[in-house]
Amino acid sequence: EPEVTQTPSHQVTQMGQEVILRCVPISNHLYFYWYRQILGQKVEFLVSFYNNEISEKSEIFDDQFSVERPDGSNFTLKIRSTKLEDSAMYFCATRERGHTEAFFGQGTRLTVV
Amino acid sequence: AQSVTQLDSQVPVFEEAPVELRCNYSSSVSVYLFWYVQYPNQGLQLLLKYLSGSTLVKGINGFEAEFNKSQTSFHLRKPSVHISDTAEYFCAVRSSSASKIIFGSGTRLSIRP
């Protein structure tokens, strides 16, 4: 069964460093999302991406964050200068055009120290 | 704007007992409704979805949910739970005119032997 693949599964970074989280969407899915889940809290929407541009973003997704699809396969989330409060599980999700549900990856646990 | 409320943060039940996890939503437009499950240290897996039509939807692992438009609810039920159902369950909503999925705060289902 096709699945969304995220790498790395766990990343530890120092405060102020840049991190890039990677996602390989399910083939032929055209809608891409990033969500985050701070430990013990709800799953929060960050950004949606379609047709090579951001279609919607939340208040969390400030100038420190960016997304891109650099090579037509990977979908990345970049955090430019990490803060302690960026520590969370980050989920990538993708959706096929004409379908309602999104499929989630296993997540990347980001720990900022 | 859409929102989702899960009334119970934790639900403890005995094995083989029935369970109901409550979810209410608010939206000014028509919506799609979902239940996702998150097993410990894993990603989000779709349990079931409501798009239109029959208000009772069946999902994987013996779960079902009933859409009630007048009460704006989408409660999840299972007639007999198993230890393996121990997980966090998230109700989610997506507007028919938007792309992002909004999650509730989650309900932790714990099964006692």
mmCIF file of C-alpha atoms in Angstrom:
data_model
loop_
_atom_site.group_PDB
_atom_site.id
_atom_site.type_symbol
_atom_site.label_atom_id
_atom_site.label_comp_id
_atom_site.label_asym_id
_atom_site.label_seq_id
_atom_site.Cartn_x
_atom_site.Cartn_y
_atom_site.Cartn_z
ATOM 1 C CA GLU A 1 0.000 0.000 0.000
ATOM 2 C CA PRO A 2 1.392 3.429 -0.913
ATOM 3 C CA GLU A 3 2.444 5.567 2.005
ATOM 4 C CA VAL A 4 3.819 8.970 2.873
ATOM 5 C CA THR A 5 7.466 8.718 3.878
ATOM 6 C CA GLN A 6 9.149 11.192 6.196
ATOM 7 C CA THR A 7 12.833 11.572 6.988
ATOM 8 C CA PRO A 8 14.482 11.726 9.390
ATOM 9 C CA SER A 9 12.365 10.008 12.003
ATOM 10 C CA HIS A 10 14.094 11.952 14.756
ATOM 11 C CA GLN A 11 16.266 15.036 14.604
ATOM 12 C CA VAL A 12 18.026 16.844 17.407
ATOM 13 C CA THR A 13 19.255 20.334 16.686
ATOM 14 C CA GLN A 14 20.688 23.249 18.575
ATOM 15 C CA MET A 15 18.646 26.376 19.061
ATOM 16 C CA GLY A 16 19.233 28.824 16.236
ATOM 17 C CA GLN A 17 20.145 26.164 13.678
ATOM 18 C CA GLU A 18 18.271 25.549 10.464
ATOM 19 C CA VAL A 19 16.509 22.236 9.920
ATOM 20 C CA ILE A 20 14.910 20.697 6.870
ATOM 21 C CA LEU A 21 12.280 18.027 7.262
ATOM 22 C CA ARG A 22 11.610 15.882 4.234
ATOM 23 C CA CYS A 23 8.532 14.143 2.955
ATOM 24 C CA VAL A 24 7.963 11.905 -0.050
ATOM 25 C CA PRO A 25 4.272 12.109 -0.968
ATOM 26 C CA ILE A 26 2.205 9.293 -2.320
ATOM 27 C CA SER A 27 2.585 9.197 -6.078
ATOM 28 C CA ASN A 28 -0.089 11.231 -7.943
ATOM 29 C CA HIS A 29 -1.103 13.114 -4.824
ATOM 30 C CA LEU A 30 -1.191 16.830 -5.547
ATOM 31 C CA TYR A 31 -2.106 18.417 -2.208
ATOM 32 C CA PHE A 32 0.514 18.553 0.510
ATOM 33 C CA TYR A 33 0.325 19.582 4.125
ATOM 34 C CA TRP A 34 2.482 20.021 7.193
ATOM 35 C CA TYR A 35 1.099 19.629 10.676
ATOM 36 C CA ARG A 36 2.785 19.657 14.040
ATOM 37 C CA GLN A 37 1.986 18.090 17.368
ATOM 38 C CA ILE A 38 3.682 19.393 20.472
ATOM 39 C CA LEU A 39 4.038 16.595 23.009
ATOM 40 C CA GLY A 40 0.689 15.802 24.586
ATOM 41 C CA GLN A 41 -1.177 18.431 22.607
ATOM 42 C CA LYS A 42 -3.417 18.581 19.588
ATOM 43 C CA VAL A 43 -2.422 18.229 15.970
ATOM 44 C CA GLU A 44 -2.054 21.734 14.541
ATOM 45 C CA PHE A 45 -2.254 22.776 10.909
ATOM 46 C CA LEU A 46 0.788 24.637 9.591
ATOM 47 C CA VAL A 47 0.497 24.951 5.837
ATOM 48 C CA SER A 48 -1.068 23.514 2.705
ATOM 49 C CA PHE A 49 0.624 23.469 -0.692
ATOM 50 C CA TYR A 50 -0.807 22.919 -4.147
ATOM 51 C CA ASN A 51 0.418 23.606 -7.640
ATOM 52 C CA ASN A 52 3.811 24.710 -6.360
ATOM 53 C CA GLU A 53 2.513 27.388 -4.069
ATOM 54 C CA ILE A 54 1.150 27.806 -0.579
ATOM 55 C CA SER A 55 -2.632 27.679 -0.626
ATOM 56 C CA GLU A 56 -3.181 28.304 3.059
ATOM 57 C CA LYS A 57 -1.121 28.790 6.209
ATOM 58 C CA SER A 58 -1.780 29.199 9.901
ATOM 59 C CA GLU A 59 -0.572 31.876 12.316
ATOM 60 C CA ILE A 60 2.097 29.427 13.463
ATOM 61 C CA PHE A 61 3.656 29.417 10.003
ATOM 62 C CA ASP A 62 5.615 32.653 10.290
ATOM 63 C CA ASP A 63 8.695 33.874 8.434
ATOM 64 C CA GLN A 64 10.843 31.246 10.135
ATOM 65 C CA PHE A 65 9.074 28.551 8.162
ATOM 66 C CA SER A 66 9.141 27.787 4.469
ATOM 67 C CA VAL A 67 8.069 24.911 2.229
ATOM 68 C CA GLU A 68 9.079 23.837 -1.211
ATOM 69 C CA ARG A 69 9.069 20.958 -3.621
ATOM 70 C CA PRO A 70 12.650 21.173 -4.842
ATOM 71 C CA ASP A 71 12.782 18.234 -7.228
ATOM 72 C CA GLY A 72 9.194 17.321 -8.019
ATOM 73 C CA SER A 73 9.171 14.431 -5.580
ATOM 74 C CA ASN A 74 10.238 15.603 -2.140
ATOM 75 C CA PHE A 75 8.191 18.105 -0.171
ATOM 76 C CA THR A 76 10.226 19.909 2.472
ATOM 77 C CA LEU A 77 9.611 22.029 5.530
ATOM 78 C CA LYS A 78 12.436 24.345 6.509
ATOM 79 C CA ILE A 79 12.712 26.056 9.868
ATOM 80 C CA ARG A 80 15.256 28.804 9.455
ATOM 81 C CA SER A 81 16.335 29.444 13.028
ATOM 82 C CA THR A 82 14.909 26.915 15.446
ATOM 83 C CA LYS A 83 13.581 27.842 18.869
ATOM 84 C CA LEU A 84 13.025 25.615 21.867
ATOM 85 C CA GLU A 85 9.285 25.839 21.320
ATOM 86 C CA ASP A 86 9.647 24.334 17.848
ATOM 87 C CA SER A 87 10.232 20.974 19.510
ATOM 88 C CA ALA A 88 7.369 18.802 18.315
ATOM 89 C CA MET A 89 6.369 15.945 16.063
ATOM 90 C CA TYR A 90 5.968 17.192 12.505
ATOM 91 C CA PHE A 91 3.625 15.315 10.208
ATOM 92 C CA CYS A 92 3.473 15.512 6.465
ATOM 93 C CA ALA A 93 0.183 14.645 4.801
ATOM 94 C CA THR A 94 -0.855 14.328 1.177
ATOM 95 C CA ARG A 95 -4.150 14.125 -0.644
ATOM 96 C CA GLU A 96 -5.184 13.035 -4.083
ATOM 97 C CA ARG A 97 -7.110 15.454 -6.226
ATOM 98 C CA GLY A 98 -10.828 14.802 -6.040
ATOM 99 C CA HIS A 99 -10.502 12.883 -2.801
ATOM 100 C CA THR A 100 -11.383 14.129 0.663
ATOM 101 C CA GLU A 101 -9.035 12.404 3.066
ATOM 102 C CA ALA A 102 -5.373 13.063 3.679
ATOM 103 C CA PHE A 103 -2.800 10.374 4.362
ATOM 104 C CA PHE A 104 -0.204 11.047 7.006
ATOM 105 C CA GLY A 105 3.400 10.052 7.339
ATOM 106 C CA GLN A 106 4.896 8.583 10.484
ATOM 107 C CA GLY A 107 6.249 11.962 11.521
ATOM 108 C CA THR A 108 9.599 13.527 12.342
ATOM 109 C CA ARG A 109 10.286 14.174 15.994
ATOM 110 C CA LEU A 110 12.215 17.434 16.214
ATOM 111 C CA THR A 111 14.008 18.191 19.447
ATOM 112 C CA VAL A 112 15.570 21.621 19.840
ATOM 113 C CA VAL A 113 18.149 21.885 22.621
ATOM 114 C CA ALA B 1 -14.285 28.873 10.204
ATOM 115 C CA GLN B 2 -14.529 25.302 11.328
ATOM 116 C CA SER B 3 -13.786 23.919 14.757
ATOM 117 C CA VAL B 4 -13.904 20.543 16.439
ATOM 118 C CA THR B 5 -14.555 19.772 20.086
ATOM 119 C CA GLN B 6 -13.775 16.449 21.664
ATOM 120 C CA LEU B 7 -15.487 16.514 24.999
ATOM 121 C CA ASP B 8 -13.426 13.840 26.727
ATOM 122 C CA SER B 9 -9.658 14.006 26.985
ATOM 123 C CA GLN B 10 -9.489 10.481 28.404
ATOM 124 C CA VAL B 11 -11.848 7.533 28.316
ATOM 125 C CA PRO B 12 -11.025 4.429 30.350
ATOM 126 C CA VAL B 13 -13.027 1.293 29.583
ATOM 127 C CA PHE B 14 -12.810 -2.384 30.347
ATOM 128 C CA GLU B 15 -11.867 -4.843 27.648
ATOM 129 C CA GLU B 16 -14.861 -6.123 25.665
ATOM 130 C CA ALA B 17 -17.020 -3.211 26.877
ATOM 131 C CA PRO B 18 -18.618 -0.795 24.408
ATOM 132 C CA VAL B 19 -17.190 2.677 23.970
ATOM 133 C CA GLU B 20 -18.321 6.005 22.558
ATOM 134 C CA LEU B 21 -15.950 8.867 21.892
ATOM 135 C CA ARG B 22 -17.722 12.149 21.476
ATOM 136 C CA CYS B 23 -17.090 14.799 18.854
ATOM 137 C CA ASN B 24 -18.929 17.988 18.006
ATOM 138 C CA TYR B 25 -18.103 20.344 15.215
ATOM 139 C CA SER B 26 -19.087 23.805 14.099
ATOM 140 C CA SER B 27 -19.133 25.120 10.581
ATOM 141 C CA SER B 28 -21.141 27.517 8.506
ATOM 142 C CA VAL B 29 -20.710 25.401 5.370
ATOM 143 C CA SER B 30 -20.981 21.741 4.545
ATOM 144 C CA VAL B 31 -18.166 19.615 5.880
ATOM 145 C CA TYR B 32 -16.415 16.327 5.611
ATOM 146 C CA LEU B 33 -15.776 14.552 8.898
ATOM 147 C CA PHE B 34 -13.051 12.120 9.867
ATOM 148 C CA TRP B 35 -11.766 10.043 12.720
ATOM 149 C CA TYR B 36 -8.056 9.347 12.859
ATOM 150 C CA VAL B 37 -6.255 7.036 15.284
ATOM 151 C CA GLN B 38 -2.747 7.485 16.593
ATOM 152 C CA TYR B 39 -1.141 4.458 18.203
ATOM 153 C CA PRO B 40 1.747 5.111 20.596
ATOM 154 C CA ASN B 41 4.752 6.630 18.822
ATOM 155 C CA GLN B 42 3.120 6.367 15.422
ATOM 156 C CA GLY B 43 1.521 8.615 12.853
ATOM 157 C CA LEU B 44 -2.142 9.270 12.145
ATOM 158 C CA GLN B 45 -4.202 6.577 10.475
ATOM 159 C CA LEU B 46 -7.628 7.165 8.982
ATOM 160 C CA LEU B 47 -10.335 5.165 10.779
ATOM 161 C CA LEU B 48 -13.346 6.365 8.829
ATOM 162 C CA LYS B 49 -14.849 9.325 7.048
ATOM 163 C CA TYR B 50 -18.222 10.901 6.378
ATOM 164 C CA LEU B 51 -18.760 12.669 3.079
ATOM 165 C CA SER B 52 -22.484 12.523 2.413
ATOM 166 C CA GLY B 53 -25.331 10.059 2.233
ATOM 167 C CA SER B 54 -25.873 7.484 4.938
ATOM 168 C CA THR B 55 -25.271 8.994 8.351
ATOM 169 C CA LEU B 56 -23.804 5.800 9.764
ATOM 170 C CA VAL B 57 -20.323 5.097 8.484
ATOM 171 C CA LYS B 58 -18.244 2.050 9.173
ATOM 172 C CA GLY B 59 -14.494 2.077 9.433
ATOM 173 C CA ILE B 60 -11.605 -0.214 10.124
ATOM 174 C CA ASN B 61 -11.098 -2.286 13.260
ATOM 175 C CA GLY B 62 -14.833 -2.519 13.972
ATOM 176 C CA PHE B 63 -15.372 1.184 14.569
ATOM 177 C CA GLU B 64 -18.336 3.145 13.306
ATOM 178 C CA ALA B 65 -19.523 6.724 13.611
ATOM 179 C CA GLU B 66 -22.827 8.475 13.191
ATOM 180 C CA PHE B 67 -23.232 11.886 11.652
ATOM 181 C CA ASN B 68 -25.968 13.958 13.284
ATOM 182 C CA LYS B 69 -26.480 17.234 11.512
ATOM 183 C CA SER B 70 -29.009 18.672 13.942
ATOM 184 C CA GLN B 71 -26.677 18.075 16.872
ATOM 185 C CA THR B 72 -23.541 18.796 14.839
ATOM 186 C CA SER B 73 -21.999 15.627 16.211
ATOM 187 C CA PHE B 74 -19.945 12.771 14.826
ATOM 188 C CA HIS B 75 -19.498 10.330 17.699
ATOM 189 C CA LEU B 76 -17.293 7.275 17.314
ATOM 190 C CA ARG B 77 -18.423 3.907 18.661
ATOM 191 C CA LYS B 78 -17.258 0.362 19.009
ATOM 192 C CA PRO B 79 -19.445 -2.369 20.536
ATOM 193 C CA SER B 80 -16.574 -4.292 22.122
ATOM 194 C CA VAL B 81 -13.072 -2.927 22.582
ATOM 195 C CA HIS B 82 -9.817 -4.809 22.648
ATOM 196 C CA ILE B 83 -6.526 -4.040 24.350
ATOM 197 C CA SER B 84 -5.093 -3.238 20.924
ATOM 198 C CA ASP B 85 -7.522 -0.311 20.611
ATOM 199 C CA THR B 86 -5.480 1.619 23.165
ATOM 200 C CA ALA B 87 -4.579 4.812 21.314
ATOM 201 C CA GLU B 88 -5.350 8.478 20.867
ATOM 202 C CA TYR B 89 -8.365 9.207 18.685
ATOM 203 C CA PHE B 90 -8.764 12.453 16.803
ATOM 204 C CA CYS B 91 -11.937 13.805 15.286
ATOM 205 C CA ALA B 92 -11.320 16.104 12.329
ATOM 206 C CA VAL B 93 -13.280 18.287 9.957
ATOM 207 C CA ARG B 94 -12.655 19.712 6.539
ATOM 208 C CA SER B 95 -14.858 22.285 4.882
ATOM 209 C CA SER B 96 -16.068 21.356 1.414
ATOM 210 C CA SER B 97 -14.655 24.680 0.222
ATOM 211 C CA ALA B 98 -11.239 24.448 1.877
ATOM 212 C CA SER B 99 -8.216 22.231 1.762
ATOM 213 C CA LYS B 100 -6.987 21.972 5.328
ATOM 214 C CA ILE B 101 -8.198 19.480 7.898
ATOM 215 C CA ILE B 102 -8.800 20.778 11.415
ATOM 216 C CA PHE B 103 -8.281 18.390 14.304
ATOM 217 C CA GLY B 104 -9.867 18.148 17.700
ATOM 218 C CA SER B 105 -7.754 17.927 20.819
ATOM 219 C CA GLY B 106 -7.922 14.147 20.909
ATOM 220 C CA THR B 107 -9.322 11.504 23.242
ATOM 221 C CA ARG B 108 -7.022 8.992 24.851
ATOM 222 C CA LEU B 109 -8.709 5.597 24.994
ATOM 223 C CA SER B 110 -7.264 3.304 27.625
ATOM 224 C CA ILE B 111 -8.419 -0.275 27.903
ATOM 225 C CA ARG B 112 -8.370 -2.104 31.220
ATOM 226 C CA PRO B 113 -8.110 -5.902 31.188
#
